[in-house]
Amino acid sequence: MPLMRTVDAAVLIMEKEGATEAFGLPGAAINPLYAAMRAHGGIRHTLARHVEGASHMADGYSRAADGNIGVCLGTSGPAGTDMITGLYAAFADSIPMLCITGQAPVAKLHKEDFQAVDIASIAAPVTKLAVTILEPAQLPGTFQKAFALMRSGRPGPVLLDLPFDVQMATIEFDIDLYEPLPVSTPRASRKQAERALDMLTASARPLIVAGGGIINAGASSKLVELAELLDVPVVPTLMGWGIIPDDHPLMAGMVGLQTSHRYGNATMLAADFVIGIGNRWANRHTGGLDTYTAGRKFVHIDIEPTQIGRVFAPDLGIVSDAGAALDVLLDVARERKAAGRLPDYGQWVAQCAHRKGTMQRKTNFDAVPIKPQRVYQEMDSAFGRDTTYVSTIGLSQIAGAQLLHVFGPRKWINAGQAGPLGWTVPAALGVVRGKPGEQVVALSGDYDFQFMIEELAVGAQFNLPYIHVVVNNSYLGLIRQSQRGFEMDYHVSLAFDNINSPETHGYGVDHVKVAEGLGCRAVRVDDPAQLGAAFAQAKELMAEHRVPVIVEVILERVTNISMGTELDNVTEFEDLAQTGADAPMAIVALLD
C-alpha cells in the first residue's frame, strides 16, 4: 500500500469524486493542502478576495450544471466563520458543496490557540456533515462519507476541518482501491404513482407545481414530458423556474406573494388539485395557507421524508427522488393514455392560456429617471434564450422574476431561502466557471452589488466574463417598501453627494469607477432609450476584454414593486398592460 501525506490522499479523492473546481484563500493552517494541490495539478483553484466570496463562488459553480460540486477552501479561525453564510445559502437551497478548513494542531485544540475555533460545532446547523478530523487514518473514510452525504437524499453542503498535523501525517492509501460510496435514493412505488394519478384525473382543474428538486435530479425533461402527456399546466417555483420554458403552452406562470405572475396566482386560485414535485411550499410561494389550500386537494412528492407535512398536511405524501417519481408517473400515464383513460383538459388549458394573455404587467415606461420595469423589458430583448441569469434578493430580484423570461433548467440561478446580500457577484463568477463559454447575466440592486464588490477583481484576474446589470436607486428598496407599513423611511437611503464623482448626481457610490478600479469595464445608463445600446456595448466589451462588464442603470429613487399578503391580495402599484405596446416583450402577445 503506498505511503503518502493525508493531504495528498485528499486531493486524489477529490479528483476521483469529480470535485476539481476550488475557490478559496490559502493560509498557514491550510498550506499543506494547497501544497498537495500544487504538486498534483488536478484541482483548478480560483483565488477569491474574501472567504465568504469563495463560498458563494463554490455555491454558484455547484448550481451551474448537473453533477457539479464546488469546493471552498480556507485557513483556520475566521476563514471558517466567513464560510457560514455560504454554507447556509447552499444548505437552505439543497446545494452540494464541499468546504475544507485548516485548523490548529490537535494538541492545541481547546487551549485558546491562535485562530483555533470549533468550526465544526458552528457549522453543524447549516451542513449535512461538519467534522474535525482528529485521526489521520480517518481522512479517506470521512471524505468518502462526505461526498456520499452531499449527493444523497436532499443534497447539501459539508464542512471538513483539517488540523495542521493531521494534514502533514503519513498514511497508507491507494486511490486505485478507493470507490465512491453508492448513493441510494428513495423511489416512488407503482402503487403510489397510480394513486397520485387517480387523484389528478378525478379533478377538473389540476396543476403541477415543479420545484427545485426536479432540477437537482436532472429531471426537467421528464417533468415536461409528463405535463404534455397529461395536458396539465405547470407552475414552477422560484427554485424550479426554467424546468419548463416560459413560452411553453403549459407554463402557467409563477405563484406567490412576490416573485409571481398575476396569471399564475389567478390560475392557482382556480385550480382544484395540485401535485407538488420536489418543492417545499415556501411561504412566499403559498402566502396564507388557508387561501392557498382552500378548495383543492394536494399530493406532495419530496426526497426528504420530513418535508412531507412540514408546512401543511397533503392528501397524499410520497417520499421519492423527483426523477424516480417522474419515471413511474410517466410509466403509468403512458399506459392510461394508450388505453384512452386520461381526461381531456383542453378547456382548462385554454383558460390558463387566456389568463396568460390578458393579465400582464406594463413594462414600456419612458420616464426619466428610468423605471425598473423598462430595464427588464430591454433585458428580455437583448439577451437570448440561452442566457443564464444570476440573482439573490431585493426589489431587483423580485421585479426580475416577475418580468424576465427563462427558457431552461439552471438558467435562473438564485439564492432562494437564505437570500444573502452580496451573493450575486461571487456566485456569478462560480457560474461562469461552471458554464464556460455560455452567456451569464447577473442582476443586482446597488446594495447587493456593494456587499462583495471586491470579488469583481477575481473576474478580472482570471478572465471570467459576464454582464452584471446593476439597477441603482441608491436605496435599500425592498426594506424601504416594507417600512411603508411602519410609516417610515428610516436608514434605507444610500444617497449622498460624492465629492469625487459629481456626475453621480447625488446617488452616492460611483460604481463605474469602482468597477474599473477592480479591473473590469462599466457602462452607466440614465436614459431608457439607451438601454439596448448599452447592453450591446456590454457584450462587445465582454468579448474584447474577457472580464466582467457592469451596466449600471440609474433608476427613479422610489418604485414599489407588486407584492402582497395573500395570493388574492397582491397590490399592483403601477399601471397594468392594456395593449401590446404596454408590454412588447411579454412572453405571449397581449390579447384584446
Coordinates of C-alpha atoms in Angstrom, one line a residue:
M1 CA 0.0 0.0 0.0
P2 CA 1.5 3.4 -1.0
L3 CA 2.5 5.8 1.8
M4 CA 1.5 9.5 1.4
R5 CA 0.5 12.5 3.3
T6 CA -3.2 12.7 4.2
V7 CA -3.5 15.9 2.1
D8 CA -2.2 14.1 -1.0
A9 CA -4.8 11.4 -0.4
A10 CA -7.5 14.1 0.0
V11 CA -6.6 15.6 -3.4
L12 CA -6.7 12.3 -5.1
I13 CA -10.1 11.6 -3.6
M14 CA -11.4 15.0 -4.6
E15 CA -10.3 14.3 -8.2
K16 CA -11.9 10.8 -8.3
E17 CA -15.1 12.2 -6.8
G18 CA -15.2 14.9 -9.5
A19 CA -14.7 17.9 -7.2
T20 CA -12.0 19.6 -9.2
E21 CA -13.0 23.2 -9.1
A22 CA -11.9 25.0 -6.0
F23 CA -12.3 28.6 -4.7
G24 CA -10.6 30.0 -1.7
L25 CA -7.7 31.7 0.1
P26 CA -4.5 30.0 1.3
G27 CA -3.2 30.5 4.8
A28 CA -0.8 29.0 7.3
A29 CA -3.1 26.3 8.6
I30 CA -4.3 25.1 5.2
N31 CA -1.0 25.4 3.3
P32 CA -0.3 21.7 3.3
L33 CA -3.4 21.1 1.3
Y34 CA -2.5 23.9 -1.1
A35 CA 0.9 22.3 -1.5
A36 CA -0.7 19.0 -2.3
M37 CA -3.0 20.6 -4.9
R38 CA 0.0 22.4 -6.5
A39 CA 2.0 19.2 -6.7
H40 CA -0.9 17.2 -8.1
G41 CA -2.3 19.8 -10.6
G42 CA -5.7 18.2 -10.9
I43 CA -7.6 20.8 -8.9
R44 CA -8.1 24.2 -10.5
H45 CA -8.1 26.9 -7.9
T46 CA -9.6 30.4 -8.2
L47 CA -8.2 32.9 -5.6
A48 CA -11.0 34.9 -4.0
R49 CA -10.7 38.2 -2.2
H50 CA -12.9 37.1 0.8
V51 CA -13.7 33.6 2.1
E52 CA -17.4 34.3 2.1
G53 CA -17.0 35.2 -1.6
A54 CA -15.2 32.0 -2.2
S55 CA -18.1 30.0 -0.6
H56 CA -20.6 31.8 -2.8
M57 CA -18.4 31.0 -5.9
A58 CA -18.4 27.4 -5.0
D59 CA -22.1 27.5 -4.5
G60 CA -22.6 29.2 -7.9
Y61 CA -20.4 26.6 -9.5
S62 CA -22.4 23.7 -7.9
R63 CA -25.7 25.3 -9.2
A64 CA -24.4 25.8 -12.7
A65 CA -24.6 22.2 -14.1
D66 CA -25.9 18.8 -13.1
G67 CA -23.3 16.9 -11.0
N68 CA -21.2 19.9 -10.1
I69 CA -19.6 20.1 -6.6
G70 CA -17.8 23.3 -5.9
V71 CA -15.1 23.3 -3.3
C72 CA -14.4 26.2 -0.9
L73 CA -11.0 26.3 0.9
G74 CA -9.9 28.5 3.8
T75 CA -7.5 28.5 6.6
S76 CA -8.3 28.3 10.4
G77 CA -10.4 30.6 12.5
P78 CA -12.1 33.4 10.7
A79 CA -11.9 31.7 7.3
G80 CA -14.3 29.1 8.6
T81 CA -16.6 31.6 10.2
D82 CA -16.6 33.6 7.0
M83 CA -17.9 30.5 5.2
I84 CA -21.0 30.2 7.4
T85 CA -23.2 32.4 5.2
G86 CA -22.2 30.5 2.1
L87 CA -22.9 27.2 3.8
Y88 CA -26.3 28.5 5.0
A89 CA -27.2 29.6 1.4
A90 CA -26.3 26.2 0.0
F91 CA -27.9 24.3 2.8
A92 CA -31.2 26.2 2.5
D93 CA -31.4 25.6 -1.2
S94 CA -30.2 22.0 -1.2
I95 CA -27.0 22.6 -3.0
P96 CA -24.0 20.2 -2.6
M97 CA -20.7 22.0 -1.7
L98 CA -17.5 20.9 -0.1
C99 CA -15.9 23.3 2.3
I100 CA -12.5 22.5 3.8
T101 CA -10.8 24.5 6.5
G102 CA -7.4 24.4 8.1
Q103 CA -7.2 24.0 11.8
A104 CA -4.6 24.3 14.6
P105 CA -2.8 21.1 15.6
V106 CA -4.8 18.6 17.5
A107 CA -2.8 19.2 20.7
K108 CA -3.6 22.9 20.6
L109 CA -7.4 22.5 20.3
H110 CA -9.3 23.7 23.4
K111 CA -6.3 25.7 24.5
E112 CA -7.3 29.1 23.0
D113 CA -4.6 28.8 20.4
F114 CA -4.3 31.4 17.7
Q115 CA -7.3 31.1 15.3
A116 CA -8.4 27.8 16.8
V117 CA -12.2 27.8 16.9
D118 CA -14.6 24.9 17.0
I119 CA -15.8 25.5 13.4
A120 CA -17.5 22.1 13.2
S121 CA -19.9 23.0 16.0
I122 CA -20.5 26.4 14.5
A123 CA -21.2 24.9 11.0
A124 CA -23.3 21.9 12.2
P125 CA -26.7 23.6 11.9
V126 CA -26.2 24.6 8.2
T127 CA -24.4 21.5 6.9
K128 CA -25.2 17.8 6.3
L129 CA -21.9 17.0 8.0
A130 CA -19.4 19.1 9.9
V131 CA -16.4 17.4 11.4
T132 CA -12.9 18.0 12.6
I133 CA -10.8 15.0 11.5
L134 CA -8.6 14.2 14.5
E135 CA -7.1 10.9 13.3
P136 CA -5.1 10.9 10.0
A137 CA -6.3 7.4 9.1
Q138 CA -9.9 8.6 9.2
L139 CA -9.4 11.1 6.5
P140 CA -10.2 8.9 3.5
G141 CA -13.3 7.4 5.0
T142 CA -14.5 10.8 6.2
F143 CA -14.1 12.3 2.7
Q144 CA -15.9 9.3 1.3
K145 CA -18.8 9.7 3.6
A146 CA -18.9 13.5 3.0
F147 CA -19.2 13.0 -0.8
A148 CA -22.0 10.4 -0.4
L149 CA -23.9 12.7 2.0
M150 CA -23.6 15.7 -0.3
R151 CA -25.3 13.8 -3.1
S152 CA -27.7 11.6 -1.2
G153 CA -31.3 12.4 -0.2
R154 CA -31.8 16.1 -0.1
P155 CA -28.4 17.4 -1.3
G156 CA -26.4 19.9 0.8
P157 CA -23.0 21.2 1.8
V158 CA -20.5 19.6 4.2
L159 CA -17.5 21.1 6.1
L160 CA -14.3 19.1 6.8
D161 CA -11.9 20.7 9.3
L162 CA -8.3 19.5 9.0
P163 CA -5.8 20.1 11.8
F164 CA -2.4 21.1 10.6
D165 CA -0.7 17.9 12.0
V166 CA -3.4 15.7 10.5
Q167 CA -2.7 17.2 7.1
M168 CA 1.0 16.5 7.4
A169 CA 0.7 13.0 8.7
T170 CA 1.5 10.0 6.6
I171 CA -1.0 7.2 5.9
E172 CA -1.2 4.1 3.7
F173 CA -3.6 4.8 0.8
D174 CA -4.2 3.5 -2.7
I175 CA -6.5 5.6 -4.8
D176 CA -7.0 2.7 -7.2
L177 CA -8.8 0.9 -4.4
Y178 CA -11.0 3.8 -3.5
E179 CA -14.5 3.8 -4.7
P180 CA -17.2 6.4 -4.2
L181 CA -20.0 5.2 -1.9
P182 CA -23.2 4.3 -3.8
V183 CA -25.9 7.0 -3.4
S184 CA -29.3 5.5 -2.6
T185 CA -32.4 7.5 -3.3
P186 CA -36.0 6.8 -2.3
R187 CA -38.2 5.8 -5.2
A188 CA -42.0 6.1 -5.5
S189 CA -43.8 2.8 -6.0
R190 CA -46.1 1.9 -8.8
K191 CA -49.0 1.9 -6.3
Q192 CA -48.2 5.4 -5.1
A193 CA -48.0 6.7 -8.7
E194 CA -51.3 5.1 -9.6
R195 CA -52.9 6.7 -6.5
A196 CA -51.5 10.1 -7.4
L197 CA -52.7 9.9 -10.9
D198 CA -56.1 8.6 -9.7
M199 CA -56.5 11.8 -7.7
L200 CA -55.2 14.0 -10.5
T201 CA -57.6 12.6 -13.1
A202 CA -60.5 12.8 -10.7
S203 CA -60.1 16.6 -10.7
A204 CA -61.3 19.1 -13.2
R205 CA -58.6 21.8 -13.0
P206 CA -55.3 20.1 -12.0
L207 CA -51.9 21.8 -11.7
I208 CA -48.3 20.6 -11.3
V209 CA -46.1 22.6 -9.0
A210 CA -42.5 22.0 -10.1
G211 CA -39.8 22.6 -7.5
G212 CA -36.0 22.8 -7.4
G213 CA -35.7 19.1 -6.5
I214 CA -36.6 18.3 -10.2
I215 CA -33.6 20.4 -11.3
N216 CA -31.4 18.7 -8.7
A217 CA -32.4 15.4 -10.1
G218 CA -31.7 16.4 -13.7
A219 CA -35.3 15.5 -14.5
S220 CA -36.7 18.7 -16.1
S221 CA -37.3 17.0 -19.5
K222 CA -39.3 14.2 -17.7
L223 CA -41.5 16.8 -16.0
V224 CA -42.2 18.5 -19.3
E225 CA -43.0 15.1 -20.9
L226 CA -45.4 14.2 -18.1
A227 CA -47.2 17.6 -18.3
E228 CA -47.5 17.2 -22.1
L229 CA -48.8 13.6 -21.7
L230 CA -51.4 14.6 -19.2
D231 CA -52.0 18.0 -20.8
V232 CA -51.8 19.6 -17.3
P233 CA -50.5 23.2 -16.7
V234 CA -47.3 23.7 -14.7
V235 CA -46.4 26.2 -12.1
P236 CA -42.7 26.3 -11.4
T237 CA -41.4 27.6 -8.0
L238 CA -38.7 30.2 -7.9
M239 CA -36.1 27.5 -7.5
G240 CA -37.7 25.5 -10.2
W241 CA -38.0 28.3 -12.7
G242 CA -36.8 27.1 -16.1
I243 CA -37.9 23.5 -15.7
I244 CA -40.5 24.2 -18.3
P245 CA -39.7 27.1 -20.8
D246 CA -41.6 30.3 -20.1
D247 CA -43.1 30.2 -23.7
H248 CA -44.3 26.6 -23.4
P249 CA -48.1 26.4 -23.8
L250 CA -48.4 24.6 -20.4
M251 CA -46.3 27.0 -18.5
A252 CA -48.9 28.6 -16.3
G253 CA -46.8 31.3 -14.5
M254 CA -45.2 31.5 -11.1
V255 CA -47.3 31.8 -8.0
G256 CA -46.6 33.7 -4.8
L257 CA -46.6 37.0 -2.9
Q258 CA -43.6 38.5 -4.6
T259 CA -41.9 36.6 -7.4
S260 CA -45.1 35.7 -9.2
H261 CA -47.2 36.5 -12.2
R262 CA -50.7 37.8 -12.0
Y263 CA -51.9 35.0 -14.2
G264 CA -50.1 32.4 -12.2
N265 CA -51.8 33.4 -9.0
A266 CA -55.2 33.5 -10.7
T267 CA -54.7 30.0 -12.1
M268 CA -53.6 28.6 -8.7
L269 CA -56.8 30.1 -7.1
A270 CA -58.9 28.5 -9.9
A271 CA -57.3 25.0 -9.5
D272 CA -58.9 22.2 -7.7
F273 CA -55.9 19.8 -7.5
V274 CA -52.2 20.3 -7.1
I275 CA -49.4 17.8 -7.3
G276 CA -46.1 19.3 -6.0
I277 CA -42.9 17.6 -7.0
G278 CA -39.5 18.4 -5.4
N279 CA -40.8 21.6 -3.7
R280 CA -41.1 22.7 -0.1
W281 CA -44.2 25.0 -0.1
A282 CA -42.1 28.1 0.7
N283 CA -44.2 30.8 2.5
R284 CA -43.5 33.4 -0.2
H285 CA -45.0 30.9 -2.7
T286 CA -48.0 29.9 -0.7
G287 CA -48.9 33.1 1.3
G288 CA -51.6 32.3 3.9
L289 CA -52.2 28.5 3.9
D290 CA -56.0 29.0 4.3
T291 CA -56.1 30.8 1.0
Y292 CA -53.6 28.5 -0.7
T293 CA -55.2 25.2 0.2
A294 CA -58.9 26.1 0.2
G295 CA -61.0 24.1 -2.2
R296 CA -58.2 21.9 -3.6
K297 CA -56.5 18.6 -2.9
F298 CA -52.7 18.1 -2.7
V299 CA -50.2 15.4 -3.5
H300 CA -46.6 16.2 -2.3
I301 CA -43.6 14.3 -3.6
D302 CA -40.2 15.0 -2.0
I303 CA -37.0 13.2 -1.4
E304 CA -36.8 14.3 2.3
P305 CA -39.3 12.4 4.5
T306 CA -39.6 15.3 7.0
Q307 CA -40.6 17.7 4.3
I308 CA -43.9 15.8 3.9
G309 CA -46.4 17.6 6.1
R310 CA -43.9 20.2 7.4
V311 CA -45.9 23.2 6.1
F312 CA -49.4 21.6 5.7
A313 CA -50.7 18.0 5.5
P314 CA -51.2 16.9 1.9
D315 CA -53.9 14.5 1.0
L316 CA -51.2 12.1 -0.2
G317 CA -47.5 12.3 0.6
I318 CA -44.8 10.3 -1.3
V319 CA -41.2 10.2 -0.3
S320 CA -39.1 9.9 -3.6
D321 CA -36.4 11.4 -5.6
A322 CA -38.1 13.7 -8.1
G323 CA -36.6 11.9 -11.1
A324 CA -37.5 8.5 -9.9
A325 CA -41.1 9.6 -9.1
L326 CA -41.4 11.1 -12.6
D327 CA -40.2 7.8 -14.1
V328 CA -43.0 5.8 -12.6
L329 CA -45.6 8.5 -13.1
L330 CA -44.7 8.5 -16.8
D331 CA -45.0 4.7 -17.0
V332 CA -48.5 4.8 -15.5
A333 CA -49.6 7.8 -17.6
R334 CA -48.4 6.3 -20.9
E335 CA -50.4 3.2 -20.2
R336 CA -53.5 5.1 -19.4
K337 CA -53.0 7.3 -22.4
A338 CA -52.7 4.3 -24.7
A339 CA -55.9 2.9 -23.1
G340 CA -57.8 6.1 -23.5
R341 CA -58.1 6.6 -19.8
L342 CA -56.9 10.2 -19.4
P343 CA -59.3 13.1 -19.2
D344 CA -59.4 15.9 -21.8
Y345 CA -58.1 19.1 -20.1
G346 CA -58.2 21.2 -23.2
Q347 CA -60.8 23.7 -21.8
W348 CA -58.8 24.1 -18.6
V349 CA -55.5 24.7 -20.5
A350 CA -57.3 27.2 -22.7
Q351 CA -58.5 29.1 -19.6
C352 CA -54.9 29.2 -18.3
A353 CA -53.6 30.4 -21.6
H354 CA -56.2 33.2 -21.7
R355 CA -55.1 34.4 -18.3
K356 CA -51.5 34.4 -19.5
G357 CA -52.5 36.5 -22.5
T358 CA -54.6 39.1 -20.5
M359 CA -53.2 39.5 -17.0
Q360 CA -49.8 41.2 -17.7
R361 CA -47.9 44.0 -16.1
K362 CA -46.8 47.1 -18.0
T363 CA -43.1 47.4 -18.8
N364 CA -42.9 50.0 -21.5
F365 CA -42.3 53.1 -19.5
D366 CA -40.4 56.1 -21.0
A367 CA -39.8 58.0 -17.8
V368 CA -36.5 59.6 -16.8
P369 CA -35.2 58.6 -14.3
I370 CA -35.7 55.1 -15.6
K371 CA -38.4 52.9 -14.1
P372 CA -37.1 49.4 -13.4
Q373 CA -39.8 47.6 -15.4
R374 CA -38.3 49.1 -18.6
V375 CA -34.9 47.6 -17.7
Y376 CA -36.3 44.1 -17.7
Q377 CA -38.2 44.7 -20.9
E378 CA -34.9 45.7 -22.6
M379 CA -33.1 42.7 -21.0
D380 CA -35.6 40.4 -22.5
S381 CA -35.0 42.0 -25.8
A382 CA -31.2 42.0 -25.6
F383 CA -30.4 38.6 -24.1
G384 CA -31.5 35.4 -25.8
R385 CA -32.9 32.0 -24.8
D386 CA -29.6 30.6 -23.8
T387 CA -28.9 33.3 -21.2
T388 CA -28.3 32.2 -17.6
Y389 CA -29.5 34.8 -15.0
V390 CA -28.0 35.0 -11.5
S391 CA -29.6 37.0 -8.7
T392 CA -30.2 36.9 -5.0
I393 CA -32.6 39.2 -3.2
G394 CA -34.2 42.6 -3.2
L395 CA -36.7 44.5 -5.4
S396 CA -34.4 43.9 -8.3
Q397 CA -34.7 40.1 -8.0
I398 CA -38.5 40.3 -7.3
A399 CA -39.2 42.5 -10.3
G400 CA -36.8 40.4 -12.4
A401 CA -38.7 37.2 -11.6
Q402 CA -41.9 38.9 -12.5
L403 CA -40.7 40.3 -15.8
L404 CA -37.7 38.4 -17.2
H405 CA -38.1 35.2 -19.3
V406 CA -36.3 31.9 -18.6
F407 CA -36.1 29.1 -21.1
G408 CA -34.4 26.1 -19.4
P409 CA -33.2 24.5 -16.2
R410 CA -30.3 26.1 -14.4
K411 CA -30.8 29.2 -16.4
W412 CA -32.2 31.0 -13.4
I413 CA -29.7 30.7 -10.5
N414 CA -31.0 32.3 -7.4
A415 CA -30.2 32.2 -3.7
G416 CA -33.7 31.5 -2.6
Q417 CA -34.4 30.7 1.1
A418 CA -31.3 32.5 2.6
G419 CA -31.0 35.3 0.1
P420 CA -27.8 36.8 1.4
L421 CA -26.9 40.3 0.1
G422 CA -23.5 40.2 -1.7
W423 CA -24.1 36.7 -3.1
T424 CA -24.6 37.7 -6.7
V425 CA -21.1 38.8 -7.7
P426 CA -19.2 35.8 -6.4
A427 CA -21.9 33.3 -7.3
A428 CA -21.9 34.7 -10.9
L429 CA -18.2 34.1 -11.1
G430 CA -18.8 30.5 -10.0
V431 CA -21.5 30.1 -12.6
V432 CA -19.1 31.3 -15.3
R433 CA -16.6 28.7 -14.2
G434 CA -19.4 26.1 -14.4
K435 CA -20.7 27.2 -17.8
P436 CA -17.6 28.1 -19.8
G437 CA -18.5 29.9 -23.0
E438 CA -22.1 30.5 -22.1
Q439 CA -23.8 33.9 -21.6
V440 CA -24.2 34.7 -17.9
V441 CA -26.1 37.9 -16.8
A442 CA -26.3 38.8 -13.2
L443 CA -28.9 41.2 -11.7
S444 CA -28.3 43.2 -8.5
G445 CA -29.6 46.3 -6.8
D446 CA -26.9 48.7 -5.7
Y447 CA -26.8 47.4 -2.1
D448 CA -26.3 43.8 -3.1
F449 CA -23.7 44.8 -5.6
Q450 CA -21.7 46.8 -3.0
F451 CA -21.6 44.0 -0.4
M452 CA -18.9 41.9 -2.1
I453 CA -17.9 44.2 -5.0
E454 CA -14.2 43.4 -4.4
E455 CA -14.8 39.9 -6.0
L456 CA -15.0 41.7 -9.4
A457 CA -11.2 41.7 -9.2
V458 CA -11.4 37.9 -9.3
G459 CA -13.3 38.0 -12.6
A460 CA -10.7 40.4 -14.0
Q461 CA -7.7 38.4 -12.8
F462 CA -9.0 35.0 -14.0
N463 CA -10.8 36.2 -17.1
L464 CA -14.3 35.2 -16.0
P465 CA -16.5 37.4 -18.3
Y466 CA -20.2 38.0 -17.6
I467 CA -22.6 41.0 -17.7
H468 CA -23.8 42.4 -14.4
V469 CA -26.9 44.6 -14.6
V470 CA -27.0 46.9 -11.5
V471 CA -30.3 48.7 -11.1
N472 CA -29.3 51.7 -8.9
N473 CA -31.9 53.6 -7.0
S474 CA -29.5 54.4 -4.2
Y475 CA -31.9 52.8 -1.8
L476 CA -32.4 49.6 0.2
G477 CA -35.5 49.3 -1.9
L478 CA -37.1 46.2 -0.5
I479 CA -36.6 47.3 3.1
R480 CA -37.9 50.8 2.2
Q481 CA -41.0 49.2 0.7
S482 CA -41.5 47.0 3.8
Q483 CA -41.2 50.1 6.0
R484 CA -44.2 51.6 4.4
G485 CA -46.3 49.6 6.9
F486 CA -44.5 51.4 9.7
E487 CA -44.9 54.8 8.1
M488 CA -41.2 55.4 8.0
D489 CA -38.3 55.7 5.6
Y490 CA -35.5 55.1 8.1
H491 CA -31.8 54.5 7.4
V492 CA -32.5 52.9 4.0
S493 CA -31.1 55.6 1.7
L494 CA -27.7 55.2 0.3
A495 CA -27.6 58.6 -1.4
F496 CA -25.0 61.2 -0.8
D497 CA -23.1 63.8 -2.8
N498 CA -19.9 62.1 -3.9
I499 CA -17.2 64.8 -3.9
N500 CA -15.1 62.7 -6.3
S501 CA -17.9 62.0 -8.7
P502 CA -20.4 64.8 -9.2
E503 CA -21.6 63.0 -12.3
T504 CA -23.5 60.6 -10.0
H505 CA -25.9 63.4 -9.2
G506 CA -26.3 62.5 -5.5
Y507 CA -26.6 58.8 -6.0
G508 CA -23.5 58.2 -3.9
V509 CA -21.1 55.4 -4.8
D510 CA -19.6 55.7 -8.3
H511 CA -19.9 52.0 -9.3
V512 CA -18.3 52.7 -12.7
K513 CA -15.1 54.0 -11.1
V514 CA -15.0 51.2 -8.5
A515 CA -15.6 48.5 -11.2
E516 CA -12.9 50.0 -13.4
G517 CA -10.5 50.2 -10.5
L518 CA -11.0 46.5 -9.9
G519 CA -10.0 45.7 -13.5
C520 CA -13.5 45.5 -15.1
R521 CA -15.4 47.6 -17.6
A522 CA -18.6 49.5 -16.9
V523 CA -21.3 51.5 -18.6
R524 CA -23.7 53.9 -17.0
V525 CA -27.2 54.5 -18.4
D526 CA -29.7 57.1 -17.4
D527 CA -32.0 57.2 -20.5
P528 CA -34.3 54.3 -21.2
A529 CA -33.8 54.8 -24.9
Q530 CA -30.1 53.9 -24.5
L531 CA -30.6 50.6 -22.7
G532 CA -30.5 48.5 -25.8
A533 CA -27.3 50.2 -27.0
A534 CA -25.7 49.8 -23.5
F535 CA -26.4 46.0 -23.4
A536 CA -25.0 45.7 -26.9
Q537 CA -21.9 47.6 -25.9
A538 CA -21.5 45.4 -22.8
K539 CA -21.5 42.3 -25.0
E540 CA -18.7 43.8 -27.1
L541 CA -16.6 44.9 -24.1
M542 CA -17.0 41.4 -22.6
A543 CA -15.9 39.7 -25.7
E544 CA -13.0 42.0 -26.2
H545 CA -11.6 42.1 -22.7
R546 CA -12.8 38.8 -21.2
V547 CA -13.7 40.5 -17.9
P548 CA -17.0 41.2 -16.0
V549 CA -18.8 44.2 -17.6
I550 CA -21.2 46.2 -15.4
V551 CA -24.2 48.0 -16.8
E552 CA -25.3 50.5 -14.2
V553 CA -28.9 51.8 -14.7
I554 CA -29.9 54.9 -12.8
L555 CA -33.4 54.3 -11.7
E556 CA -36.0 56.6 -10.1
R557 CA -35.4 56.6 -6.4
V558 CA -38.7 55.1 -5.4
T559 CA -40.6 52.3 -7.2
N560 CA -42.9 50.0 -5.3
I561 CA -42.9 46.5 -6.9
S562 CA -46.0 44.3 -6.9
M563 CA -46.4 42.2 -3.8
G564 CA -49.0 41.4 -1.2
T565 CA -50.1 39.3 1.8
E566 CA -52.2 36.6 0.1
L567 CA -52.4 35.2 -3.4
D568 CA -55.7 37.1 -3.8
N569 CA -54.3 40.3 -2.3
V570 CA -51.3 41.3 -4.3
T571 CA -51.1 45.1 -4.7
E572 CA -50.3 46.4 -8.2
F573 CA -48.6 49.8 -7.7
E574 CA -48.1 50.6 -11.4
D575 CA -50.3 50.6 -14.4
L576 CA -51.2 47.3 -15.9
A577 CA -50.8 46.4 -19.6
Q578 CA -53.8 47.4 -21.6
T579 CA -52.4 47.0 -25.1
G580 CA -49.5 45.1 -26.7
A581 CA -47.4 48.3 -26.8
D582 CA -47.6 48.4 -22.9
A583 CA -45.7 45.1 -22.7
P584 CA -43.9 44.5 -26.0
M585 CA -41.7 41.7 -24.6
A586 CA -44.4 39.8 -22.8
I587 CA -44.0 36.1 -23.1
V588 CA -47.2 35.9 -25.1
A589 CA -48.9 38.7 -27.1
L590 CA -51.4 40.6 -25.1
L591 CA -54.9 39.5 -26.1
D592 CA -57.6 42.2 -26.8

